[in-house]
Amino acid sequence: MSNLKREDIDPQGTQEWIESLEDEIEERGFEHTRHLLEKLVDYASARGARLPFNTNTPFVNTIITDQEPDFPGNRESERKIKSLVRWNAMAMVVNANKNSPGIGGHISTYASAANLYEVGFNHFFKGPNHPQGSDLVYFQGHASPGIYARAYLEGRLNEEKINGFRRELSANGGLSSYPHPWLMPDFWQFATVSMGLGPLLAVYQARFMNYLIDRGLMEDTGRKVWAFLGDGEMDEPESLGGLTLASREKLDNLIFVVNCNLQRLDGPVRGNSKVIQELEGSFRGAGWNVIKVIWGSDFDQLLEHENGDFFLRRAEEVVDGDLLKYVVKGGSYLREHFYGKYPELLEMVAHINDEDLGKMRIGGHDPIKVFAAYSEAVKIKGKPTVILARTIKGYGLGEAGEGRNITHQQKKLNDEELLHFRDRFDIPLSDSEASTAPFYKPDDNSDEIIYLKNQRKKLGGYLPHRRRQGPAIKTPEISLFQELLDGSGDREISTTMACVRMLTILTKDKIIGKNIVPIIPDEARTFGMDPLFRQLGIYAHGGQVYEPVDSDQFLYYKEASDGQILEEGINEAGAISSFVAAGTSYSTNGINMIPFYVYYSMFGFQRIWDFIWAAGDMRTRGFLVGGTAGRTTLNGEGLQHQDGHSHLAAAATPNIRAYDLAYGYEIATVVHRGLKDMYEKGLDVIYYLTVENENYIHPPIKDGISEDIIKGLYKIKATDKPTIRLLGSGPLMGETLAAAELLIKDWGIDPGIWNVTSFSELRRDAEETERWNLLHPDKEPRKSHLEIKLSKHRVPTVVSSDYVKMVSEQIGPYVPGPYYALGTDGFGRSDTRENLRHFFEVDRYYIVLTAVRALALDGKLEMSKADEVMKKYNLNPEKPSPITV
Ligand SMILES: Cc1ncc(C[n+]2csc(CCOP(=O)(O)OP(=O)(O)O)c2C)c(N)n1
Ligand SMILES: [Mg+2]
C-alpha cells in the first residue's frame, strides 16, 4: 500500500509496472508472481533501497472474489435460521431482564457474531458423531445467548430452559450466564468468558492434540480447534501470548476467528487507528496465516471498479472511530464523509441511494466471504490461521444500539425497537406478538428446521456437546510406591526429591506410565527432575534437529517427537493451559491423561489463579505440584519467591484438594488416592501438593493412618496425661517435633503431636458436618474428622505452618479448646532457614513460648513461666513484627 500513501512522481511508469505484473499473474499465476516480487525486493535491498518492514496488507479481504469457492448451502434457509437464532437470542436477554431487572446478559455481541457462527454450524464444525471425531469450539463467552438460541431451534433446549437464562436456581434449572462446564456439564466444554483465557487455552489445546498424535496415543483425523474471540479481548496479554508457539509448532489444526466489531465494552477498541490492521501485523509477524474478511460482496463492485484504487486509498486512511460513526449515522453521512473525500469515489457510488449505501454488508456479515475464509483455514497446511472478520456490534438493533457505545450493555428493547428488529429479520410475528418478545420456533417440519437439523446431521451432530467421562484407568496398587512408604532410612531427603521419585516410578509403570504428562515451566533442574529428560524425552513436534551440548552424557537434553515431557519454558500461563488440555483429555479426546504440572510454588496460584479457576470450572483432572514452597523453607530466594499463601487460594477454589506434605509416605498416599479418585472413579477434582527443598529423614508409614492422611490430620504421638497438643504441618513438622522435645526436656510438659496434611480438607469436612447438623436439629449430630480425632481432650492447641496464619486458622473454629496459630504473614526475606523461622516466629522456641502461655491462659501454669521461656531462649520482646517490616 505504500504507493497509495506516497506521492507518485511517475504515475505512468507505475502503471506500466502494474500492467507487466498483471500479465505475469495471468500467464504464470500467483506462485511465480510471488517469486518475481521477492526477487525484486531482494535485488532492491541489495542495491541499498531499504524497504520499511511491513507486516500489513491493504485494508481489503485477503481472499479476492475470483478465489472464492462456490457456496454450497441454501442461502435462503440459512438466512432464515440465522434470523431466528438472532431473534431468540435477543428475546432471551430481554425477557430475562423484564422478569428480573438487573439479571444481565448480552445481545450485541452475538448480534455481531451470528454469521460467523452460523457458517460454522452449517458447514464446518464437526460434531461428536463425525467419523473423524469432533472439532473443539471455543465460543466467545458472552455470545452464549446465541448458542442457546440455536440449541433451542435444534430441539436440544426447551422453552422452559431458555426462559431460565441466568436463572440457574429456578425450580427446573436454568442456563448459565456463560460457558461453564461445571454448571452445564453435558453442554459447554470450555470456560472462556474471562477474557484472554480462551485464546491461550485454544493454542495449547491444539498443541496437545498433536502431542497425543505424535506419541501414537491418538489417530490424526484432521480435527480442528476453533477459537472465537473478541477484538477487545485481544488486548489481554494472554491472547497474543501463544502466537509464536502456535506457528513454531505448525498448528494447522488451529483456527482463531476474531470478531472485529471494533468495539469493546466502553467504546472503540482502537478509535484512532485500525484494530484489524494491528492484529494482522501481530499475527503475520508471528508467522500465522491471516485472512482478513472486511468487505462483503456488496463492495465487490467498488473494489473491481476502474477507480478501485480510490476506494482502497480511502479505506486505508479511515480510522475505526470513523467507521463506527458511519454505522450509527447511516447512508447520507457515509456518502458525505467517507465517499465524499474523493470526487472519483463519490462518483462510483452515485447510483446507490442513501439507504442502500448505508446497508452495504461488510465482510463478517456476509456468508459468502466467511465461507471462503473458513474453507481456506481448514485446508491450510503448516501454520495456524486467524480470520479477522469485520462486524457490527449490535447488528440489527438499529437505534437500540447498533454500533453505539452503549451497545454492549443493552438488555432492554422498547416496543418500537422490537418491531424494528422483527422487520429487519423478517420474523413472522404480528405487532402485538412481537412487542412481548416471545421465543419463536417454526414447526419441526418447516424447511428451515429440517435444513438446520440436516446440516448438523451431516457434520456429526450438535455442538457444543461435552462428554462427561473417558474410559477409566485402573490405579496400580499402592505398593508401587513401597520405597516411599518405607521411609528414607538414614538418608536425608526433601519432599521434592520424594515427589520426583514418585513421578519416576509412575512414568515407568506399565499400565499408567504412558498416560502421565509431566509439565514443567523451565524449572526441572531446580526440582531435580532433569533425569526425566533422558528417560522420557522432551516433546518436540519436529524432533531434535541439533546435537545437544551434553550429548556425550548419559542424561542428555533429549528432545523427541514422541517425547513425554512438556517443557514449556518460562511460561506459567502456557504450562497451565497444557495442564488443562491434558486434564480434560478424558472428555475432549476420550483418553484419560494424567498431568503433573510441577512449578515454582510462588508462580502458581499467585500468577495464574484465573486459569486454575477455569481449570476447576472445566472439570480438569490432574496434579498441580508447587515446588520449593513454604515461606521459610525456601531460604535464600527472598520476598518474591517465598510462597506462604498459595494454600489460601487453593482453599478458596471449590474443587481443589490441597495438601502440604511432610514425608514421602504422605506423598505416596495422597497421589495414590488422587489417581483413584480422578481416573478410576472419574471425580472432577484437582490435587494440589506443595513440596519443599529441606532435607531430613523421612520415617516409614505407620499402620492405619492412610485414611487420616487423606482427611488432613493424623496422630504422630499420644500422651498419657494430655495437657496440650501441637499441630505441625509440612516442612514445619520438624520444628514441631523439636518443640515437643524442648517442652518435655525444659518444662516437663508432654504434648500430643499431630500432623496436618491439609487444613482446607479438614475445614471442608468440618463445615459440611456443621451444616448438616444445623439443618438437622432433630437428628443425632454428626462428627467431623477434627472432632472425632481431637474432642477427647479439651486442651489448648498450638499449630505451626509455613503459610500465613489464615491457612491454619481455617480449622480454628472446629478444634475443641483454645487455638493458637503460628504462621508466616508478611513479605519474605533472604536468609538461612533458621533465621527466617525465628524472624517469622514459627520456630521451635516460639512454639514452646506459645504453648506455655496457652497453658498459663488456661490456668494450668503461672504466666511467669512464659517469661522464663522468653529468657531461656533469648526471645526479644522488642523484636520487630514480621508483618509490618
Ligand atoms: C478478564 C476480563 N476482564 C473484563 C471482562 C468484562 N468484559 C466482558 S465483555 C467485555 C468487552 C468485550 O469486548 P470484545 O472482546 O471486543 O468483545 P465483543 O463483545 O465486542 O464481541 C468486557 C470488558 C471479562 N469478561 N474478562
Ligand atoms: Mg469487540
PDB file of C-alpha atoms in Angstrom, residues 253-362:
ATOM      1  CA  ASN A 253      -5.305 -27.625  13.359  1.00  0.00           C
ATOM      2  CA  LEU A 254      -5.899 -24.238  14.963  1.00  0.00           C
ATOM      3  CA  ILE A 255      -8.214 -21.507  13.708  1.00  0.00           C
ATOM      4  CA  PHE A 256      -8.799 -18.218  15.504  1.00  0.00           C
ATOM      5  CA  VAL A 257     -11.820 -16.201  14.440  1.00  0.00           C
ATOM      6  CA  VAL A 258     -11.612 -12.676  15.816  1.00  0.00           C
ATOM      7  CA  ASN A 259     -14.940 -10.919  15.818  1.00  0.00           C
ATOM      8  CA  CYS A 260     -13.750  -7.443  14.860  1.00  0.00           C
ATOM      9  CA  ASN A 261     -16.760  -5.306  15.677  1.00  0.00           C
ATOM     10  CA  LEU A 262     -14.212  -2.587  16.515  1.00  0.00           C
ATOM     11  CA  GLN A 263     -15.805  -2.124  19.919  1.00  0.00           C
ATOM     12  CA  ARG A 264     -15.203  -3.375  23.410  1.00  0.00           C
ATOM     13  CA  LEU A 265     -17.326  -2.623  26.471  1.00  0.00           C
ATOM     14  CA  ASP A 266     -16.809   1.106  26.848  1.00  0.00           C
ATOM     15  CA  GLY A 267     -16.201   2.178  23.278  1.00  0.00           C
ATOM     16  CA  PRO A 268     -13.898   1.620  20.302  1.00  0.00           C
ATOM     17  CA  VAL A 269     -11.045  -0.855  20.607  1.00  0.00           C
ATOM     18  CA  ARG A 270      -8.803   1.410  18.505  1.00  0.00           C
ATOM     19  CA  GLY A 271     -10.701   4.570  17.658  1.00  0.00           C
ATOM     20  CA  ASN A 272      -7.593   6.329  16.386  1.00  0.00           C
ATOM     21  CA  SER A 273      -6.270   3.535  14.216  1.00  0.00           C
ATOM     22  CA  LYS A 274      -7.342   0.127  12.936  1.00  0.00           C
ATOM     23  CA  VAL A 275      -7.553  -2.900  15.148  1.00  0.00           C
ATOM     24  CA  ILE A 276      -7.748  -5.270  12.182  1.00  0.00           C
ATOM     25  CA  GLN A 277      -4.505  -3.948  10.728  1.00  0.00           C
ATOM     26  CA  GLU A 278      -2.798  -4.008  14.096  1.00  0.00           C
ATOM     27  CA  LEU A 279      -3.844  -7.610  14.670  1.00  0.00           C
ATOM     28  CA  GLU A 280      -2.822  -8.539  11.155  1.00  0.00           C
ATOM     29  CA  GLY A 281       0.648  -7.231  11.928  1.00  0.00           C
ATOM     30  CA  SER A 282       0.900  -9.189  15.164  1.00  0.00           C
ATOM     31  CA  PHE A 283      -0.314 -12.454  13.670  1.00  0.00           C
ATOM     32  CA  ARG A 284       1.619 -12.199  10.427  1.00  0.00           C
ATOM     33  CA  GLY A 285       4.715 -11.219  12.338  1.00  0.00           C
ATOM     34  CA  ALA A 286       4.262 -14.322  14.445  1.00  0.00           C
ATOM     35  CA  GLY A 287       4.014 -16.496  11.356  1.00  0.00           C
ATOM     36  CA  TRP A 288       0.282 -17.099  11.128  1.00  0.00           C
ATOM     37  CA  ASN A 289      -1.825 -17.332   8.023  1.00  0.00           C
ATOM     38  CA  VAL A 290      -4.002 -14.224   8.230  1.00  0.00           C
ATOM     39  CA  ILE A 291      -7.301 -13.971   6.390  1.00  0.00           C
ATOM     40  CA  LYS A 292      -8.986 -10.616   6.566  1.00  0.00           C
ATOM     41  CA  VAL A 293     -12.709 -10.528   5.913  1.00  0.00           C
ATOM     42  CA  ILE A 294     -13.519  -6.856   5.800  1.00  0.00           C
ATOM     43  CA  TRP A 295     -15.871  -6.132   2.914  1.00  0.00           C
ATOM     44  CA  GLY A 296     -18.989  -8.053   1.886  1.00  0.00           C
ATOM     45  CA  SER A 297     -19.990  -8.959  -1.649  1.00  0.00           C
ATOM     46  CA  ASP A 298     -21.818  -5.613  -1.944  1.00  0.00           C
ATOM     47  CA  PHE A 299     -18.429  -3.951  -2.114  1.00  0.00           C
ATOM     48  CA  ASP A 300     -17.049  -6.163  -4.890  1.00  0.00           C
ATOM     49  CA  GLN A 301     -18.270  -3.636  -7.460  1.00  0.00           C
ATOM     50  CA  LEU A 302     -16.236  -0.868  -5.830  1.00  0.00           C
ATOM     51  CA  LEU A 303     -13.092  -2.922  -5.457  1.00  0.00           C
ATOM     52  CA  GLU A 304     -13.277  -4.121  -9.030  1.00  0.00           C
ATOM     53  CA  HIS A 305     -14.110  -0.673 -10.393  1.00  0.00           C
ATOM     54  CA  GLU A 306     -11.516   1.004 -12.608  1.00  0.00           C
ATOM     55  CA  ASN A 307     -11.192   3.651  -9.920  1.00  0.00           C
ATOM     56  CA  GLY A 308     -10.974   0.987  -7.208  1.00  0.00           C
ATOM     57  CA  ASP A 309      -7.680   2.468  -6.062  1.00  0.00           C
ATOM     58  CA  PHE A 310      -9.566   5.418  -4.609  1.00  0.00           C
ATOM     59  CA  PHE A 311     -11.662   3.088  -2.554  1.00  0.00           C
ATOM     60  CA  LEU A 312      -8.504   1.352  -1.349  1.00  0.00           C
ATOM     61  CA  ARG A 313      -6.896   4.653  -0.512  1.00  0.00           C
ATOM     62  CA  ARG A 314      -9.917   5.869   1.448  1.00  0.00           C
ATOM     63  CA  ALA A 315     -10.243   2.545   3.247  1.00  0.00           C
ATOM     64  CA  GLU A 316      -6.606   2.783   4.164  1.00  0.00           C
ATOM     65  CA  GLU A 317      -6.945   6.279   5.605  1.00  0.00           C
ATOM     66  CA  VAL A 318     -10.082   5.895   7.606  1.00  0.00           C
ATOM     67  CA  VAL A 319      -9.780   5.012  11.294  1.00  0.00           C
ATOM     68  CA  ASP A 320     -12.019   2.709  13.304  1.00  0.00           C
ATOM     69  CA  GLY A 321     -13.601   5.618  15.155  1.00  0.00           C
ATOM     70  CA  ASP A 322     -14.888   6.947  11.811  1.00  0.00           C
ATOM     71  CA  LEU A 323     -16.063   3.530  10.649  1.00  0.00           C
ATOM     72  CA  LEU A 324     -18.156   3.277  13.805  1.00  0.00           C
ATOM     73  CA  LYS A 325     -19.652   6.694  13.238  1.00  0.00           C
ATOM     74  CA  TYR A 326     -20.726   5.713   9.713  1.00  0.00           C
ATOM     75  CA  VAL A 327     -22.618   2.726  11.117  1.00  0.00           C
ATOM     76  CA  VAL A 328     -24.514   4.939  13.508  1.00  0.00           C
ATOM     77  CA  LYS A 329     -25.182   7.874  11.183  1.00  0.00           C
ATOM     78  CA  GLY A 330     -26.211   5.922   8.079  1.00  0.00           C
ATOM     79  CA  GLY A 331     -26.064   6.368   4.294  1.00  0.00           C
ATOM     80  CA  SER A 332     -26.074  10.113   3.672  1.00  0.00           C
ATOM     81  CA  TYR A 333     -23.423  10.784   6.315  1.00  0.00           C
ATOM     82  CA  LEU A 334     -21.359   7.932   4.937  1.00  0.00           C
ATOM     83  CA  ARG A 335     -21.636   9.356   1.439  1.00  0.00           C
ATOM     84  CA  GLU A 336     -20.563  12.777   2.549  1.00  0.00           C
ATOM     85  CA  HIS A 337     -17.768  11.837   4.926  1.00  0.00           C
ATOM     86  CA  PHE A 338     -16.342   8.618   3.550  1.00  0.00           C
ATOM     87  CA  TYR A 339     -17.025   8.616  -0.186  1.00  0.00           C
ATOM     88  CA  GLY A 340     -17.088  12.416  -0.399  1.00  0.00           C
ATOM     89  CA  LYS A 341     -13.375  12.711   0.224  1.00  0.00           C
ATOM     90  CA  TYR A 342     -12.512  11.990  -3.433  1.00  0.00           C
ATOM     91  CA  PRO A 343     -14.732  13.006  -6.342  1.00  0.00           C
ATOM     92  CA  GLU A 344     -13.839   9.787  -8.179  1.00  0.00           C
ATOM     93  CA  LEU A 345     -15.074   7.789  -5.209  1.00  0.00           C
ATOM     94  CA  LEU A 346     -18.258   9.785  -4.850  1.00  0.00           C
ATOM     95  CA  GLU A 347     -18.956   9.158  -8.493  1.00  0.00           C
ATOM     96  CA  MET A 348     -18.566   5.418  -8.011  1.00  0.00           C
ATOM     97  CA  VAL A 349     -21.489   5.330  -5.569  1.00  0.00           C
ATOM     98  CA  ALA A 350     -23.684   7.874  -7.315  1.00  0.00           C
ATOM     99  CA  HIS A 351     -26.068   5.150  -8.489  1.00  0.00           C
ATOM    100  CA  ILE A 352     -26.638   3.815  -4.967  1.00  0.00           C
ATOM    101  CA  ASN A 353     -29.282   5.540  -2.845  1.00  0.00           C
ATOM    102  CA  ASP A 354     -28.543   6.570   0.744  1.00  0.00           C
ATOM    103  CA  GLU A 355     -30.428   3.737   2.333  1.00  0.00           C
ATOM    104  CA  ASP A 356     -28.746   1.053   0.258  1.00  0.00           C
ATOM    105  CA  LEU A 357     -25.386   2.713   0.711  1.00  0.00           C
ATOM    106  CA  GLY A 358     -25.728   2.503   4.459  1.00  0.00           C
ATOM    107  CA  LYS A 359     -26.854  -1.103   4.275  1.00  0.00           C
ATOM    108  CA  MET A 360     -23.992  -2.430   2.152  1.00  0.00           C
ATOM    109  CA  ARG A 361     -22.916  -5.508   4.025  1.00  0.00           C
ATOM    110  CA  ILE A 362     -19.451  -5.763   5.492  1.00  0.00           C
TER     111      ILE A 362
END
